[in-house]
PDB file of C-alpha atoms in Angstrom:
ATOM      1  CA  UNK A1007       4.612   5.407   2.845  1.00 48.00           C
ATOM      2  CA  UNK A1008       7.289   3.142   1.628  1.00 54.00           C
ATOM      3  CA  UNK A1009       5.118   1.410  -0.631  1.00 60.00           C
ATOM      4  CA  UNK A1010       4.950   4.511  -2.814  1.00 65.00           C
ATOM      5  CA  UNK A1011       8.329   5.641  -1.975  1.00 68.00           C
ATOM      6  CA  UNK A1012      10.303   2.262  -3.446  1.00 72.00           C
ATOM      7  CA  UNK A1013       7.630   3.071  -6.229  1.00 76.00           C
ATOM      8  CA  UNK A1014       9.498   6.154  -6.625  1.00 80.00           C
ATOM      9  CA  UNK A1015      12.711   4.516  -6.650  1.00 82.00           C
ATOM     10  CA  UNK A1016      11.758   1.878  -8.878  1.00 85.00           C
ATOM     11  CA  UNK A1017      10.558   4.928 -11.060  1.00 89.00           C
ATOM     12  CA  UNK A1018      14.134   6.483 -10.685  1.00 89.00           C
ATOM     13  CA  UNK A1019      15.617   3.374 -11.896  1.00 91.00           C
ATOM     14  CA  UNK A1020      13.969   3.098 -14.821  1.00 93.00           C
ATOM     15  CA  UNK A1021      14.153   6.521 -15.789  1.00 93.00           C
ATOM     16  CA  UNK A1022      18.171   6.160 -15.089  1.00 93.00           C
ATOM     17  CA  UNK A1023      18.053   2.904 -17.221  1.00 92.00           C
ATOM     18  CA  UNK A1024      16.193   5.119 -20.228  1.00 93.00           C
ATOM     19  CA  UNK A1025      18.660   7.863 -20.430  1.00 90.00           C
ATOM     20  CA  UNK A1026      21.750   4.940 -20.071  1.00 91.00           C
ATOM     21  CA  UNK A1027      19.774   3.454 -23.025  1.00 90.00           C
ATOM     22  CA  UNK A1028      19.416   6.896 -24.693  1.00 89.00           C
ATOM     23  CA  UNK A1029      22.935   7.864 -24.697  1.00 86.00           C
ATOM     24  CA  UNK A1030      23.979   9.243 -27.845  1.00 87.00           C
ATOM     25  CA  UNK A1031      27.654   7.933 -28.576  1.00 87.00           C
ATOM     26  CA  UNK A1032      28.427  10.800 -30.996  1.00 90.00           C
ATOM     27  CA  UNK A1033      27.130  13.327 -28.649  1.00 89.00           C
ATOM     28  CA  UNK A1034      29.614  15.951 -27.128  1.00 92.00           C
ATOM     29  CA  UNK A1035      31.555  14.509 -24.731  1.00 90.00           C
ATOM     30  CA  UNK A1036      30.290  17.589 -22.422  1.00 92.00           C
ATOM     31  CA  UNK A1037      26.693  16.007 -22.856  1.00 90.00           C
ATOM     32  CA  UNK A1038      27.935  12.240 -22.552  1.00 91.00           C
ATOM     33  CA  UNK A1039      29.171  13.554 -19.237  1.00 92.00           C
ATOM     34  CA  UNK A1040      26.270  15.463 -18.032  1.00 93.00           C
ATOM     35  CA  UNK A1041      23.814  12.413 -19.079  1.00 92.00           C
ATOM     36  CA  UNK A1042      26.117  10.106 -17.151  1.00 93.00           C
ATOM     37  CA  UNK A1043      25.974  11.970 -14.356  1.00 94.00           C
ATOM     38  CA  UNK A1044      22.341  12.054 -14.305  1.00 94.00           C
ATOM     39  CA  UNK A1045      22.129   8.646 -14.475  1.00 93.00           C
ATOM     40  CA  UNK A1046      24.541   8.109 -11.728  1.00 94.00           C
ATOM     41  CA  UNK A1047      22.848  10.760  -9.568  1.00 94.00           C
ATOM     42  CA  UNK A1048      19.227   8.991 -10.472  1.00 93.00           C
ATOM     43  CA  UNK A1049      20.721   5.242  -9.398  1.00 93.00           C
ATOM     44  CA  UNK A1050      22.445   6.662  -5.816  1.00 93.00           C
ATOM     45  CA  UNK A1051      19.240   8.366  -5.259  1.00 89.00           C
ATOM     46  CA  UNK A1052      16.539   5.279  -5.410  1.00 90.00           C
ATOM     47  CA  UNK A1053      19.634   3.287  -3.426  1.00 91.00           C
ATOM     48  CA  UNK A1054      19.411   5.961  -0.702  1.00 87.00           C
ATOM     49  CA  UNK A1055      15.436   6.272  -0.550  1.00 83.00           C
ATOM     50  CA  UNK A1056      15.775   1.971  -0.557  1.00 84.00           C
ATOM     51  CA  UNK A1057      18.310   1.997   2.143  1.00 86.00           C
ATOM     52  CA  UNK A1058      16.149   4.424   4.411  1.00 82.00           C
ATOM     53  CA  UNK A1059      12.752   2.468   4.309  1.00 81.00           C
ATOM     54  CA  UNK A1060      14.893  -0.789   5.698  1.00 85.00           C
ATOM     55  CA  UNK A1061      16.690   1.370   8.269  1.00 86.00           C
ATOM     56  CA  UNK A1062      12.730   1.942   9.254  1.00 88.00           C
ATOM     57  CA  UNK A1063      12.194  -1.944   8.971  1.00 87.00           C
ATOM     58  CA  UNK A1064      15.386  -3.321  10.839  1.00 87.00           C
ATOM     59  CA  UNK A1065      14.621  -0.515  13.504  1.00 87.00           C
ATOM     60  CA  UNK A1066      11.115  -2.111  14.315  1.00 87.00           C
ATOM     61  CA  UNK A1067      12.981  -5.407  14.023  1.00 84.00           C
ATOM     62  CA  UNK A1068      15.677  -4.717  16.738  1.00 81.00           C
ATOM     63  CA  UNK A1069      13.911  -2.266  18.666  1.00 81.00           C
ATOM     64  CA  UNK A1070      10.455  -3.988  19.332  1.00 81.00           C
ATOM     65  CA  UNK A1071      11.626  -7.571  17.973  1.00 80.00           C
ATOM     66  CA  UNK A1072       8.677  -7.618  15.075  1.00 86.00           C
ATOM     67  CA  UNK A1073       9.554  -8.961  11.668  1.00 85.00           C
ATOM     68  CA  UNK A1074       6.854  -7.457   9.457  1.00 89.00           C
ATOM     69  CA  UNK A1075       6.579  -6.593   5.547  1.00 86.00           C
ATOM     70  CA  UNK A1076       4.904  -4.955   3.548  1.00 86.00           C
ATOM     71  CA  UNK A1077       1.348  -6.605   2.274  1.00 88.00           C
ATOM     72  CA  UNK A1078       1.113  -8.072   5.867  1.00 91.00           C
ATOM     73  CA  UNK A1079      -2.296  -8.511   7.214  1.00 94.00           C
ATOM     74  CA  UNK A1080      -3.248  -6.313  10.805  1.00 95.00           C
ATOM     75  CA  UNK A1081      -5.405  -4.547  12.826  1.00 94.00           C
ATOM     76  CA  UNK A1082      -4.379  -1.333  13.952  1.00 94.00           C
ATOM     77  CA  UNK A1083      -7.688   0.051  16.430  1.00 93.00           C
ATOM     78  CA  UNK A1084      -9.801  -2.794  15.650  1.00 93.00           C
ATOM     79  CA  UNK A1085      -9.537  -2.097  11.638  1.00 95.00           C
ATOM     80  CA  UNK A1086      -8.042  -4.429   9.491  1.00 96.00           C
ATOM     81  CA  UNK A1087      -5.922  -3.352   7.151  1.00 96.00           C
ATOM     82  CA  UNK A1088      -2.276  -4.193   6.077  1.00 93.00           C
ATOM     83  CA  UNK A1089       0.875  -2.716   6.081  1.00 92.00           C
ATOM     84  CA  UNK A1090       1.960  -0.800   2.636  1.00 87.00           C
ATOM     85  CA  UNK A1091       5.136   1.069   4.021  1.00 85.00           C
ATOM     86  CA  UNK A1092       7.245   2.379   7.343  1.00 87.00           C
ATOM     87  CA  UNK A1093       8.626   5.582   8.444  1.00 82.00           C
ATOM     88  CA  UNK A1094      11.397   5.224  11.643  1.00 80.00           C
ATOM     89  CA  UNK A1095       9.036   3.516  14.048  1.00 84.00           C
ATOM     90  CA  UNK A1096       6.041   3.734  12.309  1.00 90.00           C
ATOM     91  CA  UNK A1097       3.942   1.710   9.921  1.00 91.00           C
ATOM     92  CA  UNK A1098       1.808   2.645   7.271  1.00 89.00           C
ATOM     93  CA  UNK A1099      -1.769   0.874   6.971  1.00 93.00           C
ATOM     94  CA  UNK A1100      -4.277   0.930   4.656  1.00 92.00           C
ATOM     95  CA  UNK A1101      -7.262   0.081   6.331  1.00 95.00           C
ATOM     96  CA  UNK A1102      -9.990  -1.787   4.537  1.00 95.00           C
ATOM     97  CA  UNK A1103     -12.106   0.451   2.605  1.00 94.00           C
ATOM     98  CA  UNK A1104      -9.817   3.473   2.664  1.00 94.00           C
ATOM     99  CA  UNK A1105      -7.901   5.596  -0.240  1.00 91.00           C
ATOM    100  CA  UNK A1106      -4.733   6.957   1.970  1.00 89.00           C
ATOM    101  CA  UNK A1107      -2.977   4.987   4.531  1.00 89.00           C
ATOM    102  CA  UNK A1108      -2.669   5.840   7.992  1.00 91.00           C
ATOM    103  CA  UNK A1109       0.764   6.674  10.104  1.00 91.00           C
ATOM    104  CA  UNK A1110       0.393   3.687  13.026  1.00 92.00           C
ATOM    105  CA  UNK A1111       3.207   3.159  15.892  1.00 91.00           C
ATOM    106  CA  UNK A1112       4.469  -0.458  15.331  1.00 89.00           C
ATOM    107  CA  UNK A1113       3.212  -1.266  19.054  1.00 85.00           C
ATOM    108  CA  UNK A1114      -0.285   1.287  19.520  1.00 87.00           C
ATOM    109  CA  UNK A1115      -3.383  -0.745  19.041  1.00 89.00           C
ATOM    110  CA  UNK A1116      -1.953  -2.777  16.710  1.00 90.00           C
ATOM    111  CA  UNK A1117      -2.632  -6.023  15.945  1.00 90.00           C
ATOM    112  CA  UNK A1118      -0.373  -8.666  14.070  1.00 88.00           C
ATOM    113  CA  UNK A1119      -1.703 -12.580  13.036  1.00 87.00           C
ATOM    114  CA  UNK A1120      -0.187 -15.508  14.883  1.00 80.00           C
ATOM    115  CA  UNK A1121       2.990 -16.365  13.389  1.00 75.00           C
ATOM    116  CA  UNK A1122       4.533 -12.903  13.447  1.00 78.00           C
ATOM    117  CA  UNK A1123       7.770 -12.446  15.470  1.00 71.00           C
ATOM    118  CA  UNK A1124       7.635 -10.914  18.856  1.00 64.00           C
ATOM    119  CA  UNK A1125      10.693 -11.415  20.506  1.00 59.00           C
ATOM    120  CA  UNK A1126      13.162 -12.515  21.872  1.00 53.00           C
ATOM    121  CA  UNK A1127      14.750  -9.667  20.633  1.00 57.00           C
ATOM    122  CA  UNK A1128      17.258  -7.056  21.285  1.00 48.00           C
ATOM    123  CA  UNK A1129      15.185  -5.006  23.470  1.00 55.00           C
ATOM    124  CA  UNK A1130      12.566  -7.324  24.536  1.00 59.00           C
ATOM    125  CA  UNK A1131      11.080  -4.972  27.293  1.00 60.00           C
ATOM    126  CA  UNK A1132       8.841  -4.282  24.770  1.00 60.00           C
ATOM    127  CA  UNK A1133       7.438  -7.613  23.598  1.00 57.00           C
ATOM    128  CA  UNK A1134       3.992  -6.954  25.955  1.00 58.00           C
ATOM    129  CA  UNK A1135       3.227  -3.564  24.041  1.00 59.00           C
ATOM    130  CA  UNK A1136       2.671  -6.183  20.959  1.00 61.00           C
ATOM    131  CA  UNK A1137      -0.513  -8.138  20.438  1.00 58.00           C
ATOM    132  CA  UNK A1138      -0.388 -11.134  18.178  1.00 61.00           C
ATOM    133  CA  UNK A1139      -3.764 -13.227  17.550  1.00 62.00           C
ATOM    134  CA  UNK A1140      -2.895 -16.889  18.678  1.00 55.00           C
TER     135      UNK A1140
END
């Protein structure tokens, strides 16, 4: 769920901006080193995990023409929940009432409110698998 994942980067972030804050100037240079490294390793790796959950947005985007975000309102099966993440072609929803989120294909019983986009897009062929609430 990307919700909790960018909470992970967010987490990496800080912890990177911590040890950058924590660097002890008359330390070895060895351990200077090291720490900077971490930090560097820390900041690349919350970029990456960043970078992968809007490859998973821009590929519902461009492949089914839907602009969603997280906190969005739908129904996925009737349920209404709202979207708290995406995986590749997949979104995450929390459905009313439950703890863990669900694994939903952006276009399998799911429901989006008026208003959301649904093509024209770059692959529009798929624009009827979509339901939007007028």
């Amino acid at each position: 769920m990307s919700a909790a994942i960018l909470a992970d980067a967010d987490a990496l972030e800080r912890q990177a901006r911590a040890l950058a804050d924590d660097i002890d100037m008359s330390a070895p240079w060895e351990d200077r080193m090291r720490n900077e490294d971490r930090i560097e390793e820390m900041r690349e790796d919350a970029a990456s995990i960043r970078a992968r959950v809007e490859n998973s947005r821009e590929h519902i985007r461009n492949y089914y023409g839907l602009n969603l975000d997280v906190g969005l309102d739908v129904k996925h099966e009737g349920r209404p929940g709202r979207i708290v993440g995406f995986a590749g072609q997949y979104v995450a929803v929390l459905h009313d009432g439950d703890e863990e989120p669900s694994i939903c294909h952006a276009t399998s019983e799911m429901e989006y409110p008026a208003g959301t986009q649904v093509g024209p897009g770059p692959d529009e062929r798929f624009a009827h698998l979509v339901q939007v609430k007028d």
